[in-house]
XYZ file of C-alpha atoms in Angstrom:
611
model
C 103.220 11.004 11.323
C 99.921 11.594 13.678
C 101.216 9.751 16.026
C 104.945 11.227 16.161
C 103.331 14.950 16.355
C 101.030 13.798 19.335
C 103.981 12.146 20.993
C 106.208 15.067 20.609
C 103.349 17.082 21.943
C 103.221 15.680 25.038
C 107.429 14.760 25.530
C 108.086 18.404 24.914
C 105.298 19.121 28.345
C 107.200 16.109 29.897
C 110.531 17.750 29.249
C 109.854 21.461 30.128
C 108.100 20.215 33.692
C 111.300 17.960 34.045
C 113.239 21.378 33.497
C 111.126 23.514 35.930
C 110.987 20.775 38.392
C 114.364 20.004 38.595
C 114.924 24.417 38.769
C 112.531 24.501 41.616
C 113.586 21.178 43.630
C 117.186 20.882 43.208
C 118.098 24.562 42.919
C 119.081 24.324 39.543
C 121.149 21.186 40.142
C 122.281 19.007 38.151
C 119.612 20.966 35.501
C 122.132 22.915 35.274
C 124.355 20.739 33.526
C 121.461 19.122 31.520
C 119.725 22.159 30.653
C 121.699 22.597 27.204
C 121.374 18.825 26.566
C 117.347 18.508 27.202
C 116.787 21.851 25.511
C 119.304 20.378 22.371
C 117.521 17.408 22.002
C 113.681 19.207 22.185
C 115.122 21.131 19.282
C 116.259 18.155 17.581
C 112.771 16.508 17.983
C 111.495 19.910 16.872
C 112.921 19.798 13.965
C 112.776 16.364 13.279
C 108.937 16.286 12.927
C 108.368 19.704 11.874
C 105.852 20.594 14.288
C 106.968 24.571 14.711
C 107.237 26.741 12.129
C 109.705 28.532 13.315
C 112.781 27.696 10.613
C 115.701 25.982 12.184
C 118.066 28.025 10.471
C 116.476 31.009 12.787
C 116.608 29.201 15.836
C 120.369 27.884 15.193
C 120.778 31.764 14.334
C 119.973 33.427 17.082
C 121.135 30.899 19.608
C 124.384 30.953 17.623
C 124.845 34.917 18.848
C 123.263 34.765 22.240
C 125.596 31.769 23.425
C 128.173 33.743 21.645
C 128.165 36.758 23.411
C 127.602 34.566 26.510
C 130.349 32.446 25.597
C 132.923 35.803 25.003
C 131.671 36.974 28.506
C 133.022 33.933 30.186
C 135.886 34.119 28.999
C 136.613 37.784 29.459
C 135.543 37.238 33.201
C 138.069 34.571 33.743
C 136.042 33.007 36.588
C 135.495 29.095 34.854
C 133.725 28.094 37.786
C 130.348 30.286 38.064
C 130.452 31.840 34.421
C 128.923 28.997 32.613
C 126.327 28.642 34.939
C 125.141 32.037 35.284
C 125.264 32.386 31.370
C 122.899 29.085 31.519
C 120.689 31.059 33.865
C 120.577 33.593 31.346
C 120.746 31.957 28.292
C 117.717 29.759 29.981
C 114.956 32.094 28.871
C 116.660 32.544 25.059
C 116.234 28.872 24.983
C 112.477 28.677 26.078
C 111.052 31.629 23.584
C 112.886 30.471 20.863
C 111.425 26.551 21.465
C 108.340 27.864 22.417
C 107.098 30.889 20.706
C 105.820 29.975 17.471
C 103.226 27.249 18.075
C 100.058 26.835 20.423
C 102.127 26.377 24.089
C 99.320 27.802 26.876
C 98.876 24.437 27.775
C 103.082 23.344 27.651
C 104.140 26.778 30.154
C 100.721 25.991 32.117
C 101.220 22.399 32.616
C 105.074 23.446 33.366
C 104.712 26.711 35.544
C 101.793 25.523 37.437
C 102.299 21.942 38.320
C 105.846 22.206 39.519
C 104.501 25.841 41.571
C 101.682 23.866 43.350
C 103.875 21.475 44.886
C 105.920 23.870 45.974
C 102.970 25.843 47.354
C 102.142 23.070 48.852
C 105.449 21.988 50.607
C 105.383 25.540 51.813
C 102.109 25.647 53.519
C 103.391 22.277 55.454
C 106.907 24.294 56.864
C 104.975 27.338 57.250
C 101.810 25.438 59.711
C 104.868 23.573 61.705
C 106.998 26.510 62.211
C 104.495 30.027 61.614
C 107.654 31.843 60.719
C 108.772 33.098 57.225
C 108.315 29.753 54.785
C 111.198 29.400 52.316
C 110.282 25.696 50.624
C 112.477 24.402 48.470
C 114.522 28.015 48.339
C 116.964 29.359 50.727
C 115.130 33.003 50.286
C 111.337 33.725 50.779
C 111.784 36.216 48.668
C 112.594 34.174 45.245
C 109.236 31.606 46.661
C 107.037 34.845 46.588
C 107.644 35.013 43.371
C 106.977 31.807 41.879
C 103.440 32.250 43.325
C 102.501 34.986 42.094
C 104.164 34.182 38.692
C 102.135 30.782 38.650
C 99.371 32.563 39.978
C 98.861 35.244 37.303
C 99.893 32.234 34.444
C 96.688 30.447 35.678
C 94.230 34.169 35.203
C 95.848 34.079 31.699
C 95.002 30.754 30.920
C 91.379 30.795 32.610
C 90.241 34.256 31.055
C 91.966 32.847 27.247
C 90.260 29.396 27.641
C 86.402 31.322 28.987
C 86.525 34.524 26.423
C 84.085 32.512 24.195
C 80.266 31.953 25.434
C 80.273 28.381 24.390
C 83.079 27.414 26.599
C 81.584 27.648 29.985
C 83.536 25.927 32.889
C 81.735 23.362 34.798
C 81.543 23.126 38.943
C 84.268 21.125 39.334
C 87.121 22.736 36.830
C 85.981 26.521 38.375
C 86.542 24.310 42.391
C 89.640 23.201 40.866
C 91.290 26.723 39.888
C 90.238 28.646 42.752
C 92.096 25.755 44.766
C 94.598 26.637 42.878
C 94.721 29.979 43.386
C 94.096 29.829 47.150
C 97.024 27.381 47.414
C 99.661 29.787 45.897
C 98.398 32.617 47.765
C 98.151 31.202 50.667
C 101.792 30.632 50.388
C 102.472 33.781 49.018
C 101.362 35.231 51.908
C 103.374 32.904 54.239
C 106.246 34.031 52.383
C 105.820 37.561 54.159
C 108.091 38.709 51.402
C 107.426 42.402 51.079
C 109.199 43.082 47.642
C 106.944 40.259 46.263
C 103.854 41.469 48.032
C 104.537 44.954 46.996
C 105.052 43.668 43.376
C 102.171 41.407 43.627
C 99.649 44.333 44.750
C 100.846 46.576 41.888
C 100.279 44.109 39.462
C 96.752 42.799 41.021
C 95.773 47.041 40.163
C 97.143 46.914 37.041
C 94.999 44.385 36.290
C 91.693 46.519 37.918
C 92.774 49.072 35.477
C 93.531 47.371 32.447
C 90.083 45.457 33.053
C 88.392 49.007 33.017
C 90.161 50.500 30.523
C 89.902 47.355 27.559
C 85.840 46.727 28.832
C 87.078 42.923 29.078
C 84.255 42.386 31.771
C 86.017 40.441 33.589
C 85.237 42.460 36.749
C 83.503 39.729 39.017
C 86.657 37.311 38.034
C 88.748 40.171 39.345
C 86.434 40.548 42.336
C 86.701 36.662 43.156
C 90.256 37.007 42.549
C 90.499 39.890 45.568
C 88.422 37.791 47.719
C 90.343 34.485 47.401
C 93.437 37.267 48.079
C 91.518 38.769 50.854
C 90.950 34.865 53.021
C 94.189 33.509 52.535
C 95.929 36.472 54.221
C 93.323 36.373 56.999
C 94.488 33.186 56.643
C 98.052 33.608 56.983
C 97.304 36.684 59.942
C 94.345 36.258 61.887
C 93.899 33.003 62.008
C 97.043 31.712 64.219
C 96.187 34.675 66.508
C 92.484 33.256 66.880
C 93.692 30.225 67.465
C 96.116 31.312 70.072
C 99.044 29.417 68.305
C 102.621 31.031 69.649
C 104.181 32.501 66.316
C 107.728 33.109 66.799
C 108.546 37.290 65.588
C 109.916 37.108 62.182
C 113.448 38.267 61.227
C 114.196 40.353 58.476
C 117.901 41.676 59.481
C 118.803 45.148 58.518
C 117.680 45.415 55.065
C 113.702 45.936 55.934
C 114.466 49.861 54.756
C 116.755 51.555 52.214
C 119.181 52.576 55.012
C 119.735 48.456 55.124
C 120.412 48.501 51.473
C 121.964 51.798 50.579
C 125.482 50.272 51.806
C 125.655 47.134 49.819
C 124.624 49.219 46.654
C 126.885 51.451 47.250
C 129.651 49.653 47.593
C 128.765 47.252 44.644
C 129.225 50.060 42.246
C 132.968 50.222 42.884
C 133.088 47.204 41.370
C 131.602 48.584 38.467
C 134.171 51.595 37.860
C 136.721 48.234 37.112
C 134.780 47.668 33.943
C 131.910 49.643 32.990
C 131.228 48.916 29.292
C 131.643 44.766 29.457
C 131.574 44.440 33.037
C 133.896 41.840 35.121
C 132.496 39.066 33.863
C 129.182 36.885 34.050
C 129.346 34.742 37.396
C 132.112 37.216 39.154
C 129.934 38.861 41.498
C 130.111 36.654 44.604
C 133.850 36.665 44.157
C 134.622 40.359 43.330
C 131.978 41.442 46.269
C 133.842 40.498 49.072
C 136.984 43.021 48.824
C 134.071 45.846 49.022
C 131.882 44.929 51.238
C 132.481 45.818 55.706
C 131.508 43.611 58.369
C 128.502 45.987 59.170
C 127.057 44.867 55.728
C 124.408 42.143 55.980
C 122.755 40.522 53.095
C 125.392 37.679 52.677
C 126.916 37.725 48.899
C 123.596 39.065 47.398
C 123.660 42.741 46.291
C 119.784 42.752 46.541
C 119.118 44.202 43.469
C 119.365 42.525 40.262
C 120.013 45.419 38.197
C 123.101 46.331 39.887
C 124.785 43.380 39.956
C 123.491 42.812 35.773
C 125.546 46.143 35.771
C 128.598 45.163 37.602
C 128.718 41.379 35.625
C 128.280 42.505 32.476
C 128.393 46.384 32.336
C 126.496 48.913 30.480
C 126.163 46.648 27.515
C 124.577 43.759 29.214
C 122.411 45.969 31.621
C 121.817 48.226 28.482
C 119.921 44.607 26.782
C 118.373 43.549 30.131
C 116.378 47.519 30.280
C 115.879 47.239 26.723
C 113.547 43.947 27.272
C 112.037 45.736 30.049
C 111.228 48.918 27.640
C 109.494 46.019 25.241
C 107.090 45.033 27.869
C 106.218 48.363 28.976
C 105.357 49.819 24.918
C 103.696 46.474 24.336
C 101.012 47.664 27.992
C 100.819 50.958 26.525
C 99.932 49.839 23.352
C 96.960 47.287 25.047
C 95.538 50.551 27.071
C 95.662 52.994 24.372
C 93.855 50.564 21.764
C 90.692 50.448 24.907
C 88.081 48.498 24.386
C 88.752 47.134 20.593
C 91.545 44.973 22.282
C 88.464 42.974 24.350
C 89.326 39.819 26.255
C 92.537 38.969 23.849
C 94.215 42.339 24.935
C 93.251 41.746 28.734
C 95.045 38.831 28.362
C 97.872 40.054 26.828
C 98.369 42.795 30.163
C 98.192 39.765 32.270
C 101.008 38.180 30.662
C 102.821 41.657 30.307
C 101.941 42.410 34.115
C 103.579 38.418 34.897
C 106.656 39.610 33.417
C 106.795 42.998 34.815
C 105.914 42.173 38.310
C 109.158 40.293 37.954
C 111.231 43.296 36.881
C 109.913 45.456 39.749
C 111.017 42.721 42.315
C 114.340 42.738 40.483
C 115.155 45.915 42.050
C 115.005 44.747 45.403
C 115.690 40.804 45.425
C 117.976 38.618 43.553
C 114.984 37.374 40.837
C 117.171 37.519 37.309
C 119.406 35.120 38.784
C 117.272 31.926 39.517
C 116.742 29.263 36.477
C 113.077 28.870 37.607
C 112.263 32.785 36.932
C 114.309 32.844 34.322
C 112.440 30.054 32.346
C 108.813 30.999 33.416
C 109.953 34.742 32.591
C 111.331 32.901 28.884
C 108.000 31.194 27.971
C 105.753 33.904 29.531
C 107.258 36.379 26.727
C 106.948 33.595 24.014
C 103.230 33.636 24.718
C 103.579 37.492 24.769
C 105.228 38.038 21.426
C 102.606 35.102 19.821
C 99.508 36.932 20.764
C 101.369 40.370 19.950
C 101.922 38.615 16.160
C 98.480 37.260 15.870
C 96.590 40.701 17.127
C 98.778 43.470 15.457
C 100.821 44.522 18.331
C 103.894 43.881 16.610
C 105.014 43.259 13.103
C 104.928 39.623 12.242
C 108.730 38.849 11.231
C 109.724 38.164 8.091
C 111.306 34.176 8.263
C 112.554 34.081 5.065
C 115.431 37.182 5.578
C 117.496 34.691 7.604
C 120.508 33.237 5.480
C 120.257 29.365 5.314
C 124.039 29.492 5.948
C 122.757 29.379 9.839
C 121.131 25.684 8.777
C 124.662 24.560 8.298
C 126.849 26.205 10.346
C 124.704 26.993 13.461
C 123.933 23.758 14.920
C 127.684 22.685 15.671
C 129.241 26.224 16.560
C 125.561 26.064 18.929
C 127.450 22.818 20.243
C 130.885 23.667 20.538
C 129.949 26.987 22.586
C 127.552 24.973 24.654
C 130.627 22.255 25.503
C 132.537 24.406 27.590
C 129.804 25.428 29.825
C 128.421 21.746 30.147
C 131.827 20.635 30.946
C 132.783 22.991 33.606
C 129.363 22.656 35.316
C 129.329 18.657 35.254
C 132.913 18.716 36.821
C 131.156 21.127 39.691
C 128.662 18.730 40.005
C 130.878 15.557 40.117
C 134.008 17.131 42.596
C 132.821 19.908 44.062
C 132.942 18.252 47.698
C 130.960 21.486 49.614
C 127.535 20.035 47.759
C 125.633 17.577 49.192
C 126.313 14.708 45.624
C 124.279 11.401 45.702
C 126.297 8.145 46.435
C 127.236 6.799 43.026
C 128.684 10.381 42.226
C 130.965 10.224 45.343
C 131.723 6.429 44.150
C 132.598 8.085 40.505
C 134.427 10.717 41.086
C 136.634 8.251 43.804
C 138.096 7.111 40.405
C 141.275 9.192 38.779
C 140.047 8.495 35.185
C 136.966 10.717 35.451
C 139.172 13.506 36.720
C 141.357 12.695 33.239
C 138.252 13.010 31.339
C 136.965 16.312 32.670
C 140.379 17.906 32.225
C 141.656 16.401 29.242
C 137.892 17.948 27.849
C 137.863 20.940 30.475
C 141.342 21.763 31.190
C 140.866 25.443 33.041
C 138.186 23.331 35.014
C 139.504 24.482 38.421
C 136.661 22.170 40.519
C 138.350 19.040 39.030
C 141.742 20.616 39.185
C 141.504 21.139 42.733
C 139.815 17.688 43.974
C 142.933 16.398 42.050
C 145.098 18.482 43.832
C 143.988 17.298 46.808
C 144.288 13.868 46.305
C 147.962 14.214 45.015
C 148.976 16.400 48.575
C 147.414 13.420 50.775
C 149.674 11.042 47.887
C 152.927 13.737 48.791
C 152.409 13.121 52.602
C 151.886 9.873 53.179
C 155.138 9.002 50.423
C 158.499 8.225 52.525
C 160.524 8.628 49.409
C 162.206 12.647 48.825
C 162.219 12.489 45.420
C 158.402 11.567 44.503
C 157.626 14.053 47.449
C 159.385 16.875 45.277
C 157.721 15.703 42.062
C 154.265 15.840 43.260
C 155.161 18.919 45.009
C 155.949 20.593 41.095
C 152.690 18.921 39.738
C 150.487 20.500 42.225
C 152.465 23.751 42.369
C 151.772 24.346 38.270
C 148.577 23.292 38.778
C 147.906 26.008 41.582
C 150.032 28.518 39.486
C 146.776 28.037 36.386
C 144.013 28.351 39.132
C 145.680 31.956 39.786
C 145.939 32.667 36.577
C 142.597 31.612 35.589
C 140.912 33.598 38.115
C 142.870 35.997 40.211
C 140.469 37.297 41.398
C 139.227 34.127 43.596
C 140.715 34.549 47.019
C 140.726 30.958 47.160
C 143.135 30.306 44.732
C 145.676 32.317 46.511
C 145.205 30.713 50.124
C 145.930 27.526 48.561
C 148.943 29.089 46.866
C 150.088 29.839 50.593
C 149.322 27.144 52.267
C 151.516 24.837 49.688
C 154.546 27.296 50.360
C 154.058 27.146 54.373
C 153.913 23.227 53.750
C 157.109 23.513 51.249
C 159.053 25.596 53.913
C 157.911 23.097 56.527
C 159.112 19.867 55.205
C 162.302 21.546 53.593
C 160.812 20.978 49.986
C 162.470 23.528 47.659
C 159.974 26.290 46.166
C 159.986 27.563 42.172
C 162.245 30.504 41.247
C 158.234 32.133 40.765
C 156.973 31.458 43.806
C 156.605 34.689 46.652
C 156.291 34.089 50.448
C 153.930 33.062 52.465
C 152.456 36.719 53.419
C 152.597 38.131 50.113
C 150.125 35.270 48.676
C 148.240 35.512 52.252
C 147.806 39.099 51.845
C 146.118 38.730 48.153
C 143.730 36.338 50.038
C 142.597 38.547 52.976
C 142.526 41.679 50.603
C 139.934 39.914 47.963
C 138.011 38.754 51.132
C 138.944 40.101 54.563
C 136.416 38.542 56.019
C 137.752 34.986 54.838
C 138.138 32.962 58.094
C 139.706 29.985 56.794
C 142.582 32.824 55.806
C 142.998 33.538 59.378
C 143.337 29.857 60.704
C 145.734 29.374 58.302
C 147.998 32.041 59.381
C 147.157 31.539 62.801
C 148.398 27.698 62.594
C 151.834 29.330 60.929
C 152.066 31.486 63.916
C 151.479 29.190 66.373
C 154.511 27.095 65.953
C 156.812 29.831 67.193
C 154.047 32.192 69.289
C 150.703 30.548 70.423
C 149.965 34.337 72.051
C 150.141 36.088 68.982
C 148.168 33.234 66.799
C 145.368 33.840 69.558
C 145.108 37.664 69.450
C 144.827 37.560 65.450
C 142.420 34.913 65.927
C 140.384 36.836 68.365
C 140.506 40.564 66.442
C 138.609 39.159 63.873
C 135.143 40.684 64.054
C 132.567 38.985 64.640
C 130.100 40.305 62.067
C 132.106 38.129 59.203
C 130.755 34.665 60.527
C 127.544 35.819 58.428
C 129.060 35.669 55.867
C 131.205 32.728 56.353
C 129.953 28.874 55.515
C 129.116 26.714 58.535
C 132.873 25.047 58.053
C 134.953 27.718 58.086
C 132.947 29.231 61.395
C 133.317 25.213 62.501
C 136.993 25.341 62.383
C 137.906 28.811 63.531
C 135.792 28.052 66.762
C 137.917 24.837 67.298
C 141.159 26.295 66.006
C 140.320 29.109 69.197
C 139.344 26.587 71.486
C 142.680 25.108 70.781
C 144.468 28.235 71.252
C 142.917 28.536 74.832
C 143.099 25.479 76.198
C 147.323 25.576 75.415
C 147.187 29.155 76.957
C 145.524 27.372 80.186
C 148.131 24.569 80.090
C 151.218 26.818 79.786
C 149.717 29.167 82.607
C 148.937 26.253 85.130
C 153.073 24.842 84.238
């Protein structure tokens, strides 16, 4: 039994840095998809070996109603393909506290948060010394990299001044050379992330930690002191040194969101989306697709509303945004409860604010970058509370629970509803993963999904799947072309139309779903293939397209293809009215074939000018 509890010890630190590293390297994939299969089977183990004491019936409980309500706001959304993996996002940090929270884990969200953070830091510092412009990493935003650092940054303070509070554990030379590395490393990088929300968050939290220092008599003031210093050489670092050095550092871009005046706009214009549903919201995961129909050319920022709490609000309305303040309102009476207790908290409540201040910093950034929405944050923001709420129990900041209230029916019932909830969302993210043919997928997934019977598997399972639905689709139009034979050509014609027919009705708000609608009808009048009593014209399912995203190009280049066949002139001049301030929001294909489908356009101008 020994040995089981010190192998589960160190699988469940294997399995949460598999978790974070996989968040941080792959951006969330394919942990996304494994994410409620790992976290299952840590519970299992948990269990298994009883090496928490948190009950099971609690944990199958209250995962029971949070994947619940998660599971209800999928389905009220009506968007199957970004739902489940926003609620997994969200769900992510339910998962950690309620794995973590009731057993010594410093050394499990330490050996997680940290390790995967430093290599990170460290691929950063290598982009940011080849190019001297703004380093991303592994993450398409400096913004979200900022805040890993400080994040793993302020986890390491907690752990240092927890693991030093006692006189007779003194660090030697070499551990105290090791976590100032550390520390250098992820500020260093922090710094080269030239991210001013997470700067600005980082410096608030660095004083709340001056002041809650002074006001709890921790004496940890010359820790605090090296910590400014370290602070203080990487940004001289970061700043002077290129400049001393004379090395030419390209001026960094920021767009037109460095001020308010940037953002005001894309706020703005978000809350109309809000007015659709304020109580529940539109739906967990129907941001990026309900954006677009409010948004102007003039707007910059891509899909991202820039601020968490707005789009919490439009997603999942007052309610959800009601739960997400709520949890910031904890954190906050928890800090005021550390400062007003002074000096009889000591070390322990000094390192309670630095957790609290972790968590918080995180909140603050929230209301100027997209931070809620990234697995990595979400788990380190999951596992920083558990530590939180522990040390709360143990020193009388909060009422210890009472275990026993919780019916054992939860024992029985609460591990397979936990599974059957969890299905749907596994399902409809592994079919993203295996057909979705924008993402860069390794070989033997391309080689998998080239066979039909996975696509029966994922919709027999996943039926409103509308990834696999429309990889299937696909295949079945090249089928209808390349058939000779009228009669199969009309059959497969039916097939794909009913299929196209659930992708509307699935999600109508997806502008996607009606372009293909139109583009099968201008094929159908094309080849003389009969259309469905339902189906409308071509403009009336090309104008629900362009008004849930007028900025779609691939829209335009299918209409101007349709026009071209009877007047090339008037397929260029719609072509070149579009404004040019939608190719930032476009994907690199789309821009791609617009430019050719222009080129096109002008070189048959030239020919029918010089006959």
């Amino acid at each position: 039994m020994d040995l089981l509890r010190i192998i589960s010890s160190h699988t469940e630190k294997l399995l949460f840095l598999i978790i974070t590293g996989c968040a941080l390297f792959f951006h969330g994939y394919p942990v996304d998809w494994l994410l409620p299969v790992v976290l299952v089977l840590v519970a299992m183990l948990l269990r298994g070996i009883r090496v928490t004491q948190c009950p099971v019936s609690l944990l199958h409980g209250v995962c029971f109603f949070a994947l619940l309500l998660l599971f209800f706001s999928s389905f009220w959304s009506g968007n199957p393909d970004a739902s489940e993996v926003t609620a997994w996002r969200l769900s992510a940090a339910v998962w950690c506290f309620f794995l973590l929270s009731h057993r010594e884990c410093d050394k499990t969200v330490l050996f997680s948060i940290s390790l995967s953070a430093l290599c990170a830091a460290l691929l950063g510092l290598v982009e940011y010394w080849q190019t001297l412009t703004r380093v991303t990493s592994l993450f398409s935003d400096p913004n979200v990299l900022s805040a890993v650092m400080y994040v793993a940054s302020f986890v390491g303070l907690y752990y240092w001044v927890s693991s030093t509070r006692q006189d007779s554990c003194r660090p030697g030379k070499a551990t105290m050379a090791c976590f100032w590395a550390g520390q250098l490393l992820l500020l260093l990088t922090l710094f080269a992330t030239d991210s001013r929300g997470g700067l600005i968050a980082w410096s608030i939290g660095v004083v709340g930690l001056l002041i809650l220092n002074a006001v709890t008599g921790a004496g940890h003031a010359r820790l605090l002191k090296q910590y400014c210093l370290i602070s203080f050489i990487a940004w001289s670092a970061i700043t002077i040194l290129p400049r001393l050095l004379n090395l030419d550092a390209p001026a960094r871009y920021y767009g037109d969101l460095v001020s308010l005046n940037g953002r005001l706009p894309i706020w703005q214009a978000s809350l109309h989306l809000f007015a659709n549903a304020p109580w529940l919201g539109n739906g967990l995961g129907t941001f990026h697709d309900l954006y677009p129909s409010v948004r102007t050319e003039l707007m910059t920022g891509g899909n991202q509303v820039h601020n968490d709490y707005i789009e919490l609000l439009v997603e999942g309305g007052i309610v959800l945004l009601s739960l997400f303040c709520s949890w910031l309102v904890l954190h906050l009476w928890l800090l005021l409860k550390v400062l007003l207790r002074g000096a009889k908290g000591g070390c322990s409540g000094f390192a309670l604010g630095i957790l609290l201040s972790c968590n918080l910093m995180l909140f603050l950034h929230a209301a100027a970058n997209f931070i809620v929405y990234v697995l990595w944050l979400n788990l380190a923001m999951g596992m920083v509370f558990a530590l939180i709420c522990r040390i709360a129990w143990q020193e009388g900041y909060l009422k210890p629970p009472q275990w026993h209230v919780i019916p054992k029916f939860y024992n029985w019932c609460g591990g397979f509803a936990l599974l059957f909830i969890t299905a749907p969302f596994t399902l409809s993210a592994t079919g993203m993963f295996l057909f979705d043919s924008t993402r860069e997928r390794p070989q033997w997934v391309v080689k998998l999904t080239g066979d039909l019977s996975a696509h029966a598997v994922i919709l027999m399972l996943s039926p409103s799947n509308q990834t696999a639905t429309i990889d299937l689709m696909n295949r079945l139009k090249v089928a209808m072309e390349q058939s000779n034979d009228r009669q199969i050509q009309h059959r497969i014609f039916r097939q794909i139309w009913i299929m196209v027919k659930m992708l509307r009705e699935d999600a109508p708000f997806k502008a996607r779903n009606h372009l293909i609608a139109a583009q099968l009808i201008d094929y159908a009048e094309a080849n003389d293939i009969p259309l469905p009593e339902d189906a409308e014209t071509f403009e009336q399912a090309w104008e629900k397209a362009v008004t849930l995203n007028p900025g779609y190009l691939q829209a335009h280049v299918v209409k101007a293809k349709r026009i071209e066949r009877e007047d090339a002139d008037a397929a260029f001049r719609l072509l070149i009215g579009i404004g040019q301030g939608w190719f930032q929001f476009a994907p690199e294909k789309q821009v791609q074939d617009y430019l050719q489908m222009l080129q096109h356009l002008m070189v048959r101008q030239s020919l029918q000018r010089d006959s």
